[in-house]
Amino acid sequence: MKLHRNLVFAVIDALNLIFNEDQYADKVVQKVLKFDKRWGSRDRGFIAETTYDIVRWKRLYSEIAEVKAPYSRPNLFRLFAVWAILRGIKLPDWKQLEPTPERKIKGRFDELSKTRKYKESIPDWMDELCEKSLGEKLWDKEAAALNQQADVILRANTLKTTKEKLRKNLLENGIDSDAIKGYTSALKLAERGNVFTSDAFKNGWFEVQDASSQLVSEFLEVKPGMRVVDTCAGAGGKTLHLAALMENKGQLIALDIYANKLKELKRRAKRAGAHNIEPRHIDSTKVIKKLYGKADRVLIDAPCTGLGILRRNPDAKWKLQPEFVDKIIATQKEIIRSYSKIVKPGGQMVYATCSILPQENIDQVKSFLGSEEGKDFELVKDKKIFASTSGFDGFYMALLSKKDN
């Protein structure tokens, strides 16, 4: 692989914004890819994937390069040089990349790879917490799996098409994909590519959504004509799936504390042809209280640490702080107790997170069932998904039913 100066410099600019200015990797990559209109898909792919790679392996590469935050520009070039050498890429004769001790880099890599926190590039506190919570054997596998690049998974929008028709349409447009066994509407792209420019996307035939995430809405067992409330709808990935499962029949109320996310949901719903969604901004507790005892089904896709989706959000490893874990567990506890009151007698609720920590998952469910608010509920079933066994994001979901008075 020949390295091009303008592409490498774009990677360095991106890393500076992510590491030194604490900006989110996905937003930075979007911004940097607009620097030069002449870049083709291969150039853009190099910038995006190299940036994410160095973010993912930040700790390991920093140890090898012997650099620390805040990273000067020469330090960022040293991280890049480590990335290139470990991939067998010949470094060009640029002053920014001189001198680079190749043998020392490879030797340091072999030495550090004997210790999990360096090998898998994880902060000390996260490594200790996950080992304690999951056990060493499972965490060993999970830490490695969460460093794999995530596949691009589509969810066929059954309001407009079928999985088979979507696959055929994409193939006709040069995009190869495969159905995934055990996932009703999921297609996995054979190789990464920008699917957002395709006519199928513009026409609302699919959404990009990880396979594990697609299981959550199905877990709620919705039917056409029901009143369903998605309490933490965000920009609506699962809301749109619920609308499709409801065949646009019934009422689907999408709640969120962020008005801008609901605005994005409206835009996505229009493209998807989902007409039964009613976004409601939670600007006071009245919004929730008005719905108490009124819904057949309630989805609580709770805010969480996101430890199950590090494959697609590698910068979360460096942004997450240990004190946030306790804070989010307290928030989850409050949310499940409050939002569960929306379920009517005989109704059902799903509590879900994209975390792998039992403290955020089964422990929260048990705590809720033992509380005053949870006394009329029972656990029907739950599902733990690990990246190391599924190949997709780590998730948790629990289906709870409320007694019919």
XYZ file of C-alpha atoms in Angstrom:
405
model
C 0.000 0.000 0.000
C 1.342 3.413 -0.994
C 0.702 6.154 1.550
C -0.491 9.528 0.225
C 0.495 12.632 2.123
C -2.897 14.404 1.992
C -4.743 11.307 3.269
C -2.283 10.683 6.114
C -2.457 14.366 7.112
C -6.265 14.111 7.169
C -5.969 11.153 9.598
C -3.618 13.206 11.819
C -6.093 16.131 11.792
C -8.912 13.760 12.780
C -6.889 12.209 15.623
C -6.039 15.663 16.958
C -9.747 16.570 17.187
C -10.661 13.243 18.828
C -7.780 12.908 21.301
C -6.975 16.521 22.128
C -10.302 18.295 21.680
C -12.486 15.468 22.988
C -14.739 15.421 19.925
C -16.732 12.311 18.944
C -15.005 10.080 16.388
C -18.036 9.619 14.118
C -18.665 13.392 13.896
C -14.967 14.102 13.298
C -14.701 11.538 10.511
C -17.806 13.008 8.810
C -16.224 16.471 9.029
C -12.758 15.436 7.801
C -14.145 13.497 4.824
C -15.545 16.816 3.511
C -12.060 18.420 3.380
C -11.475 17.478 -0.263
C -14.245 16.806 -2.790
C -11.780 14.997 -5.074
C -11.326 12.079 -2.697
C -12.810 8.862 -4.047
C -14.403 6.051 -2.038
C -11.048 4.296 -1.522
C -9.449 7.496 -0.176
C -12.385 8.131 2.134
C -12.320 4.511 3.295
C -8.605 4.808 4.146
C -9.159 7.967 6.231
C -12.188 6.604 8.109
C -10.833 3.119 8.796
C -7.311 4.256 9.742
C -8.709 6.887 12.116
C -11.016 4.374 13.808
C -8.205 1.814 13.990
C -5.839 4.185 15.791
C -8.653 5.300 18.133
C -9.441 1.645 18.884
C -5.817 0.754 19.678
C -4.904 4.097 21.278
C -3.550 2.652 24.520
C -1.469 -0.078 22.897
C -0.018 2.280 20.267
C 0.699 4.994 22.850
C 2.619 2.493 24.988
C 4.615 1.282 21.967
C 5.313 4.828 20.734
C 6.009 6.016 24.301
C 3.729 9.051 23.955
C 1.080 10.470 26.289
C -1.864 12.877 26.115
C -2.091 15.693 25.232
C -0.657 14.485 21.919
C 1.557 16.888 19.974
C 1.519 16.636 16.178
C 4.833 14.693 16.147
C 3.305 12.293 18.719
C 0.280 11.700 16.469
C 2.638 10.884 13.589
C 4.415 8.412 15.890
C 1.067 6.683 16.566
C 0.457 6.569 12.816
C 3.913 5.077 12.235
C 3.180 2.313 14.775
C -0.126 1.580 13.010
C 1.606 1.345 9.608
C 4.525 -0.828 10.754
C 2.270 -3.309 12.559
C 0.353 -3.666 9.283
C 3.496 -4.217 7.244
C 3.081 -0.920 5.368
C 6.329 0.640 4.114
C 6.766 4.136 5.512
C 7.589 6.871 2.983
C 10.633 9.088 3.378
C 8.830 12.010 5.032
C 10.394 14.138 7.766
C 7.270 13.639 9.962
C 7.918 9.879 10.042
C 11.635 9.964 10.784
C 13.185 8.136 12.555
C 11.016 5.063 13.094
C 12.648 2.084 14.848
C 10.756 -0.806 13.214
C 12.364 -3.646 15.177
C 11.802 -1.903 18.502
C 8.114 -1.315 17.631
C 7.558 -4.988 16.788
C 9.431 -6.084 19.924
C 7.334 -3.786 22.144
C 4.164 -5.102 20.496
C 5.112 -8.727 21.271
C 5.963 -7.839 24.861
C 2.799 -5.782 25.561
C 0.541 -8.361 23.893
C 1.073 -10.646 26.906
C -1.059 -8.332 29.091
C -4.794 -8.039 28.289
C -5.241 -4.330 29.108
C -2.496 -3.480 26.572
C -3.237 -6.253 24.091
C -6.920 -5.265 23.854
C -6.184 -1.581 24.500
C -8.515 -0.976 27.466
C -8.321 1.471 30.400
C -7.333 -0.182 33.719
C -10.630 0.564 35.461
C -12.723 -0.880 32.600
C -10.591 -4.017 32.396
C -10.931 -4.597 36.162
C -14.684 -3.874 36.228
C -15.491 -6.183 33.304
C -13.311 -9.024 34.589
C -14.968 -8.793 38.007
C -18.483 -8.612 36.489
C -18.147 -11.224 33.735
C -15.342 -13.494 34.928
C -11.900 -13.680 33.345
C -12.720 -16.326 30.715
C -15.726 -14.504 29.220
C -14.099 -11.064 29.451
C -10.991 -12.350 27.620
C -13.170 -13.388 24.677
C -15.443 -10.352 24.843
C -12.599 -7.810 25.004
C -11.108 -9.314 21.820
C -14.498 -9.437 20.044
C -15.278 -5.798 20.902
C -12.099 -4.752 19.066
C -13.213 -6.310 15.777
C -14.534 -3.922 13.157
C -18.342 -4.088 13.108
C -20.064 -5.360 9.957
C -22.576 -3.141 8.189
C -26.020 -4.632 8.859
C -29.231 -3.435 7.223
C -32.804 -3.924 8.410
C -35.239 -4.314 5.537
C -38.208 -1.992 6.051
C -41.184 -4.343 5.661
C -43.568 -1.383 5.289
C -42.073 -0.915 1.818
C -40.309 -4.111 0.758
C -39.164 -7.602 1.747
C -35.673 -8.764 2.687
C -35.461 -10.754 -0.575
C -36.550 -7.814 -2.768
C -34.112 -5.497 -0.981
C -31.227 -7.932 -1.473
C -32.029 -8.233 -5.190
C -32.318 -4.452 -5.597
C -28.978 -3.859 -3.871
C -27.293 -6.540 -5.981
C -28.561 -4.866 -9.171
C -26.841 -1.717 -7.911
C -23.542 -3.435 -7.196
C -24.032 -3.953 -3.447
C -23.706 -7.588 -2.360
C -25.369 -8.724 0.879
C -26.371 -11.913 2.677
C -29.323 -12.858 4.876
C -28.365 -13.780 8.453
C -29.847 -16.965 9.874
C -32.118 -16.307 12.848
C -32.676 -12.607 12.061
C -35.983 -11.872 10.351
C -35.144 -8.658 8.481
C -31.333 -8.437 8.580
C -28.901 -8.332 5.672
C -25.117 -8.219 6.119
C -23.079 -6.351 3.529
C -20.360 -8.468 1.922
C -18.022 -5.473 2.135
C -18.184 -2.043 3.709
C -19.564 0.717 1.530
C -21.611 3.890 1.583
C -25.182 2.623 1.265
C -26.723 6.018 2.057
C -26.371 7.199 -1.546
C -28.372 4.232 -2.895
C -31.905 4.661 -4.236
C -33.048 1.876 -1.897
C -32.030 4.031 1.081
C -33.509 7.238 -0.321
C -36.772 5.391 -0.938
C -36.871 4.132 2.666
C -36.369 0.445 1.904
C -33.915 -0.065 4.766
C -32.211 1.336 7.845
C -28.669 0.595 8.999
C -29.126 -1.256 12.308
C -26.988 -3.898 14.025
C -28.434 -7.410 14.093
C -28.559 -7.524 17.930
C -30.436 -4.220 18.041
C -33.002 -5.647 15.593
C -33.931 -8.345 18.127
C -35.113 -5.802 20.725
C -38.299 -4.608 18.976
C -39.242 -8.197 18.088
C -38.787 -9.181 21.755
C -41.654 -6.828 22.690
C -44.194 -8.985 20.785
C -46.192 -6.060 19.381
C -49.238 -6.557 17.173
C -51.036 -4.254 14.711
C -53.628 -2.022 16.418
C -51.908 -1.872 19.819
C -50.938 1.251 21.747
C -47.150 1.062 22.106
C -44.813 3.500 23.852
C -41.093 3.717 23.087
C -39.893 5.647 26.132
C -36.271 6.400 25.125
C -36.807 6.655 21.372
C -33.816 8.819 20.446
C -33.511 9.151 16.669
C -35.808 6.153 16.373
C -33.992 3.061 15.073
C -36.127 0.734 17.188
C -39.237 2.953 16.859
C -39.173 2.531 13.078
C -38.811 -1.229 13.507
C -41.810 -1.270 15.875
C -43.865 0.680 13.304
C -43.032 -1.965 10.681
C -43.934 -4.821 13.072
C -47.241 -3.040 13.796
C -47.845 -2.720 10.022
C -48.553 1.004 10.578
C -51.719 0.100 12.523
C -52.341 1.343 16.045
C -50.605 4.114 17.962
C -46.858 4.297 18.515
C -45.815 7.054 20.911
C -42.105 7.952 20.739
C -40.807 9.736 23.831
C -37.431 11.337 24.432
C -35.875 14.057 26.568
C -34.016 15.453 23.521
C -36.246 17.360 21.077
C -33.551 17.381 18.342
C -33.477 13.555 18.295
C -37.251 13.425 17.845
C -36.915 15.880 14.943
C -34.519 13.431 13.291
C -36.995 10.602 14.005
C -39.757 12.528 12.180
C -37.511 12.870 9.135
C -36.607 9.174 9.183
C -40.248 8.127 9.717
C -41.311 10.105 6.658
C -38.728 8.350 4.492
C -39.683 4.954 5.939
C -43.413 5.525 5.359
C -44.133 4.976 9.075
C -47.355 6.899 9.701
C -48.435 5.663 13.124
C -45.572 7.312 15.076
C -46.384 10.203 17.385
C -43.227 11.887 18.779
C -43.614 13.525 22.199
C -40.890 15.548 23.868
C -40.481 14.840 27.605
C -40.257 18.445 28.784
C -41.895 17.682 32.139
C -43.043 14.694 34.223
C -46.622 15.391 33.078
C -45.832 13.821 29.669
C -45.110 10.483 31.375
C -47.879 10.712 33.982
C -50.544 11.249 31.292
C -49.675 7.805 29.922
C -49.783 5.849 33.202
C -51.719 2.580 32.792
C -52.505 3.246 29.109
C -50.088 1.170 26.970
C -50.322 -2.427 25.750
C -46.562 -2.506 25.230
C -43.698 -0.368 26.538
C -40.086 -0.364 25.357
C -37.433 0.969 27.720
C -34.237 1.072 25.667
C -32.385 2.512 28.640
C -29.369 4.817 28.538
C -26.300 2.774 29.469
C -22.504 2.587 29.406
C -22.604 1.260 25.817
C -19.977 -1.378 26.664
C -21.632 -3.785 24.220
C -21.118 -1.493 21.211
C -17.430 -0.597 21.518
C -16.835 -2.159 18.075
C -18.649 0.745 16.443
C -17.870 3.378 19.123
C -14.230 2.708 20.016
C -13.723 6.239 21.374
C -16.200 5.411 24.170
C -13.355 3.418 25.769
C -11.534 6.701 26.367
C -14.547 8.955 27.009
C -16.243 6.735 29.618
C -15.219 7.393 33.224
C -15.670 4.991 36.186
C -17.972 7.413 38.050
C -20.364 7.382 35.065
C -21.119 3.689 35.678
C -22.642 4.342 39.131
C -24.460 7.407 37.815
C -26.063 5.562 34.880
C -27.082 2.606 37.088
C -28.957 5.058 39.342
C -30.608 6.639 36.260
C -31.675 3.221 34.919
C -33.205 2.333 38.296
C -35.244 5.539 38.245
C -36.314 5.116 34.594
C -37.562 1.518 34.912
C -39.584 2.386 38.033
C -41.161 5.466 36.474
C -41.770 4.259 32.889
C -43.111 0.852 33.970
C -46.203 2.705 35.250
C -47.179 3.308 31.597
C -47.910 -0.424 31.134
C -51.579 -1.260 31.569
C -52.727 -4.392 33.459
C -52.153 -7.393 31.180
C -49.596 -5.451 29.159
C -45.902 -6.142 28.585
C -42.641 -4.247 28.768
C -39.108 -4.762 27.479
C -36.138 -3.364 29.371
C -33.037 -3.305 27.139
C -29.483 -1.973 27.100
C -26.484 -2.156 24.773
C -24.294 -3.065 27.743
C -22.768 -6.391 28.793
C -22.590 -5.575 32.515
C -24.993 -7.566 34.737
C -25.224 -4.485 37.001
C -27.063 -2.686 34.176
C -29.047 -5.713 33.081
C -30.372 -8.662 35.098
C -29.454 -6.938 38.389
C -31.655 -3.960 37.397
C -34.545 -6.285 36.511
C -34.274 -8.163 39.830
C -34.074 -4.893 41.752
C -37.191 -3.621 39.928
C -39.168 -6.830 40.553
C -38.378 -6.500 44.269
C -39.576 -2.873 44.383
C -43.044 -1.407 45.059
C -43.383 -0.395 41.372
C -42.420 -3.878 40.176
C -44.589 -5.980 42.477
C -47.241 -6.626 39.770
C -44.685 -7.623 37.136
C -43.007 -10.919 36.375
C -40.044 -11.800 34.181
C -41.222 -13.768 31.138
C -37.791 -14.247 29.511
C -34.508 -12.464 29.001
C -31.641 -12.634 26.539
C -27.945 -11.847 26.954
C -26.044 -11.246 23.721
C -22.248 -11.168 23.648
C -20.158 -10.057 20.669
C -17.852 -13.050 21.206
C -20.646 -15.577 20.610
C -22.978 -13.696 18.220
C -20.493 -11.754 16.078
C -22.717 -8.702 16.586
C -23.123 -6.027 19.278
C -23.422 -6.916 22.950
C -27.013 -6.421 24.169
C -29.416 -7.347 26.926
C -33.222 -7.522 26.815
C -35.832 -8.649 29.336
C -39.547 -9.150 28.654
C -41.748 -8.458 31.681
C -45.522 -8.834 31.910
C -47.906 -6.971 34.204
C -50.617 -8.932 36.023
C -54.136 -8.435 34.728
C -56.190 -7.229 37.684
